[in-house]
Amino acid sequence: MEIRFPEGFLWGAATASYQIEGGWNEDGRSPSIWDTFSKIPGNIRHNDTGDVAADHYHRWKEDVALMKNLGLPAYRFSFAWPRILPSGSGSVNSKGLDFYDRLVDELLKADILPFPTLYHWDLPQVLEDRGGWPNRQTAHYFTDYASLLVEHFSDRVSNWITLNEPFVVSMLGYLEGIFAPGISDQTAAAAATHHLLLGHGLAVQAMRSVARQPLQIGITLNLNFTESASKSPEDLEAARLRDAYVNRIFLDPLFYGKYPEEITGKLGFNFPVDYQKDFTTITTPIDFLGVNNYFREVVRYDADAAPFHFQTIQPEGSTYSEMWEFSPHGLYDLLMRLKRDYPVKAIYITENGTSITDGIDADSRVRDSRRIQYLQDYITAVHQAIQKGVPVKGYFVWSLMDNFEWNRGYSRRFGIIYVDYENSQQRILKDSARWYRETIRQNGFKLKTYYTEPFAEA
Ligand code: IFM
């Protein structure tokens, strides 16, 4: 069977500043919350840090050449706020801007569309010291930072993403405390959620007012299709709460100007005083929704699971990669649900991919057939959703190259390009990169079996 995408479908690959750049203290960059967090022993597997990462700060030219070699039409990267505004606000570090000027110009020279994200989690530490996202002022600092970048780059860049996965920022950073800045406080998480949304809305308005050309602006959410582990009323309710916690807590304010009643009710999130007044800003129209998806969530009630009594389980008979369940159908279901429940004009899959144990073979090839299978099946799910009328306009694989996978450090590899950290940071195109190059060239593929689980039941 042949899968062909509509003409103009945008193919790309994604990365994020802290995960690939390195150069953590070079040319005037100040520390971000991830520099601080990763340097605290025990926070990151093997105590890895992003100090060097994939050294993209120095290898950007070689990396753009690799993108060109792959025939990549678009590249999603993120700006590092502490490189551009080391004090969080105020005076601009021209060397920080220079780095992204060089990168953007090189991309354009290679005919690659820059698709930047303003914020992919590396808040300047100085702003965390002033209260971080739980402080309302951070939304205003973010707006100034967004305006600055749009004023500077919008002569060359027309597609912009404000925030990446605000759920992770507020819930993993301020509630569960397993990501930077490592705080566990539900009131702080509620305030962070609200100020991220406010910052997004303010930034969209400011960006449009300073832009040098009409912009396409969106926000990227990590969304998972949520299912109940059984038909029991407890499990069904747990799944509904989990869906509110992960998905609707951001979708509902953005599209309908309200928080889900489960969030303010049963889950007990107390938002800042007069928060309702901000919904007119938060609902400022966007041009597209960015969707990051890797897995679905199967949820059951668990009286012992703190703090919300829901627990995600690994369903029997499913296939797993190193981190998550392999569930292309979950992406299809999610896209259909977005079309049904929200007035989305356009969707970009801004991240999708998998981490598997890659190794370099004797002939220097990385044979990652499981990743090819994963990508083929998920991309097919996207295609099916498009056939059913979901307005998906593009797909970005996560990730262009192996990188610092947050609290798992370098133990996880999501790249379609292998980074040999031990061997002068050498880059090797994995088999999946070659497969993706062909997919881009043909705007689709012929469905094939690349990998069969040895333990799969017949
Ligand atoms: O590496 C992350 C990325 O930074 C945000 N989305 C999920 C990816 C894989 O965990």
XYZ file of N, CA, C and O in Angstrom, residues 80-151:
288
model
N 17.822 29.973 22.885
C 18.154 29.897 24.314
C 18.036 31.300 24.902
O 18.863 32.172 24.619
N 17.019 31.474 25.698
C 16.759 32.783 26.342
C 18.020 33.316 27.055
O 18.405 34.488 26.863
N 18.736 32.478 27.862
C 19.902 33.026 28.583
C 21.082 33.389 27.689
O 22.025 34.046 28.125
N 21.050 32.945 26.421
C 22.109 33.357 25.504
C 21.816 34.759 24.972
O 22.726 35.515 24.651
N 20.529 35.081 24.872
C 20.135 36.340 24.237
C 19.953 37.448 25.274
O 20.382 38.578 25.072
N 19.341 37.082 26.382
C 19.143 38.045 27.473
C 19.728 37.430 28.746
O 18.995 36.839 29.553
N 21.025 37.546 28.941
C 21.639 36.876 30.105
C 21.039 37.328 31.435
O 21.047 36.565 32.404
N 20.508 38.539 31.484
C 19.876 38.965 32.743
C 18.384 38.674 32.740
O 17.636 39.186 33.582
N 17.929 37.935 31.750
C 16.514 37.565 31.682
C 15.688 38.619 30.966
O 14.737 38.326 30.262
N 16.060 39.875 31.168
C 15.371 40.989 30.512
C 16.414 42.088 30.359
O 17.527 41.982 30.866
N 16.049 43.134 29.648
C 16.966 44.276 29.554
C 17.991 44.123 28.465
O 17.650 43.848 27.316
N 19.302 44.209 28.863
C 20.310 44.351 27.806
C 20.551 43.045 27.039
O 20.632 41.953 27.604
N 20.678 43.255 25.725
C 20.776 42.130 24.792
C 22.234 41.744 24.607
O 23.110 42.594 24.467
N 22.487 40.439 24.587
C 23.830 39.939 24.320
C 23.967 39.726 22.812
O 23.448 38.752 22.268
N 24.672 40.641 22.168
C 24.698 40.578 20.701
C 25.342 39.274 20.205
O 24.971 38.743 19.161
N 26.270 38.720 20.999
C 26.891 37.464 20.559
C 25.879 36.317 20.527
O 25.997 35.389 19.734
N 24.898 36.395 21.421
C 23.838 35.379 21.423
C 23.001 35.499 20.157
O 22.713 34.504 19.486
N 22.623 36.734 19.838
C 21.843 36.937 18.609
C 22.647 36.522 17.384
O 22.113 35.925 16.449
N 23.948 36.818 17.416
C 24.815 36.487 16.256
C 24.757 34.994 15.952
O 24.716 34.589 14.799
N 24.769 34.189 17.017
C 24.762 32.738 16.796
C 23.520 32.332 15.991
O 23.597 31.588 15.010
N 22.363 32.856 16.413
C 21.123 32.467 15.719
C 21.008 33.146 14.349
O 20.386 32.592 13.441
N 21.633 34.321 14.200
C 21.684 34.950 12.861
C 22.417 34.033 11.890
O 21.961 33.784 10.782
N 23.557 33.527 12.372
C 24.357 32.653 11.488
C 23.560 31.397 11.150
O 23.522 30.960 10.008
N 22.910 30.841 12.180
C 22.154 29.598 11.972
C 21.004 29.827 10.981
O 20.836 29.075 10.001
N 20.226 30.877 11.214
C 19.058 31.143 10.352
C 19.520 31.405 8.916
O 18.952 30.877 7.951
N 20.581 32.185 8.767
C 21.051 32.503 7.406
C 21.553 31.248 6.696
O 21.312 31.064 5.505
N 22.226 30.401 7.455
C 22.733 29.165 6.847
C 21.567 28.252 6.441
O 21.608 27.608 5.393
N 20.535 28.211 7.273
C 19.344 27.399 6.932
C 18.712 27.928 5.647
O 18.394 27.160 4.731
N 18.562 29.244 5.590
C 17.904 29.817 4.409
C 18.744 29.567 3.152
O 18.201 29.260 2.091
N 20.056 29.662 3.330
C 20.949 29.394 2.187
C 20.764 27.952 1.698
O 20.881 27.660 0.515
N 20.460 27.060 2.645
C 20.288 25.637 2.296
C 18.827 25.329 1.933
O 18.455 24.164 1.812
N 18.008 26.364 1.799
C 16.582 26.173 1.460
C 15.806 25.420 2.525
O 14.919 24.619 2.216
N 16.171 25.638 3.758
C 15.488 24.969 4.874
C 14.712 26.040 5.648
O 15.281 27.062 6.046
N 13.438 25.780 5.853
C 12.583 26.750 6.529
C 12.856 26.738 8.039
O 12.665 25.708 8.690
N 13.276 27.877 8.619
C 13.465 27.888 10.082
C 12.099 27.928 10.769
O 11.235 28.702 10.382
N 11.922 27.098 11.783
C 10.632 26.982 12.473
C 10.929 27.032 13.973
O 10.875 26.015 14.663
N 11.289 28.222 14.488
C 11.790 28.271 15.861
C 10.722 28.245 16.955
O 9.583 28.656 16.748
N 11.163 27.761 18.105
C 10.387 27.818 19.344
C 11.071 28.840 20.240
O 12.296 28.859 20.337
N 10.286 29.674 20.894
C 10.887 30.693 21.756
C 11.352 30.102 23.082
O 12.359 30.519 23.636
N 10.570 29.163 23.598
C 10.895 28.672 24.944
C 10.763 27.159 25.036
O 9.654 26.624 24.985
N 11.899 26.497 25.142
C 11.903 25.046 25.334
C 12.642 24.757 26.653
O 13.695 24.137 26.679
N 12.127 25.365 27.712
C 12.427 25.012 29.102
C 13.673 25.629 29.737
O 13.895 25.431 30.933
N 14.518 26.333 28.953
C 15.752 26.836 29.573
C 15.576 28.274 30.060
O 16.169 29.204 29.515
N 14.791 28.414 31.108
C 14.576 29.739 31.715
C 15.897 30.255 32.301
O 16.601 29.502 32.989
N 16.214 31.540 32.070
C 17.416 32.069 32.743
C 17.279 31.880 34.257
O 16.226 32.190 34.831
N 18.329 31.397 34.882
C 18.284 31.144 36.325
C 17.943 32.424 37.100
O 17.239 32.383 38.116
N 18.421 33.559 36.568
C 18.134 34.827 37.273
C 16.628 35.063 37.385
O 16.168 35.668 38.358
N 15.872 34.577 36.405
C 14.413 34.776 36.489
C 13.779 33.779 37.460
O 12.788 34.093 38.126
N 14.349 32.597 37.531
C 13.862 31.642 38.543
C 14.133 32.215 39.934
O 13.306 32.092 40.842
N 15.267 32.877 40.078
C 15.595 33.471 41.380
C 14.586 34.553 41.756
O 14.424 34.876 42.927
N 13.919 35.110 40.749
C 12.879 36.110 41.051
C 11.493 35.481 41.123
O 10.484 36.172 41.027
N 11.447 34.152 41.182
C 10.142 33.495 41.356
C 9.732 32.607 40.199
O 8.743 31.878 40.295
N 10.460 32.676 39.087
C 10.180 31.777 37.960
C 8.766 31.937 37.420
O 8.126 32.983 37.569
N 8.246 30.875 36.806
C 6.913 30.958 36.191
C 5.787 31.190 37.200
O 4.755 31.776 36.853
N 5.916 30.794 38.450
C 4.844 31.139 39.410
C 4.730 32.649 39.626
O 3.736 33.122 40.184
N 5.737 33.411 39.204
C 5.683 34.864 39.325
C 5.068 35.459 38.047
O 5.585 35.243 36.949
N 4.003 36.199 38.205
C 3.301 36.779 37.035
C 4.228 37.597 36.136
O 4.076 37.648 34.924
N 5.208 38.230 36.737
C 6.108 39.084 35.968
C 6.867 38.292 34.885
O 7.239 38.839 33.849
N 7.044 36.998 35.114
C 7.769 36.186 34.119
C 7.018 36.176 32.786
O 7.634 36.142 31.712
N 5.692 36.236 32.836
C 4.907 36.287 31.586
C 5.264 37.559 30.817
O 5.336 37.551 29.585
N 5.499 38.634 31.545
C 5.856 39.898 30.874
C 7.291 39.862 30.359
O 7.582 40.344 29.271
N 8.186 39.264 31.146
C 9.564 39.116 30.649
C 9.562 38.278 29.359
O 10.275 38.558 28.410
N 8.738 37.236 29.369
C 8.671 36.367 28.188
C 8.174 37.155 26.967
O 8.681 37.005 25.854
N 7.199 38.011 27.208
C 6.641 38.817 26.112
C 7.705 39.747 25.521
O 7.818 39.887 24.298
N 8.505 40.356 26.398
C 9.569 41.252 25.909
C 10.588 40.468 25.098
O 11.075 40.922 24.060
N 10.914 39.291 25.595
C 11.878 38.424 24.902
C 11.325 38.005 23.532
O 12.019 38.055 22.508
N 10.033 37.667 23.497
C 9.395 37.268 22.232
C 9.412 38.436 21.244
O 9.744 38.263 20.058
N 9.101 39.632 21.718
C 9.079 40.813 20.826
C 10.460 41.064 20.247
O 10.606 41.347 19.065
N 11.441 40.960 21.141
C 12.815 41.208 20.697
C 13.194 40.264 19.553
O 13.737 40.680 18.524
N 12.881 38.995 19.720
C 13.267 38.015 18.693
C 12.492 38.232 17.401
O 13.044 38.124 16.306
N 11.218 38.561 17.530
C 10.415 38.771 16.314
C 10.880 40.039 15.589
O 10.989 40.053 14.362
N 11.182 41.080 16.371
C 11.697 42.297 15.720
C 12.967 41.986 14.949
O 13.167 42.444 13.836
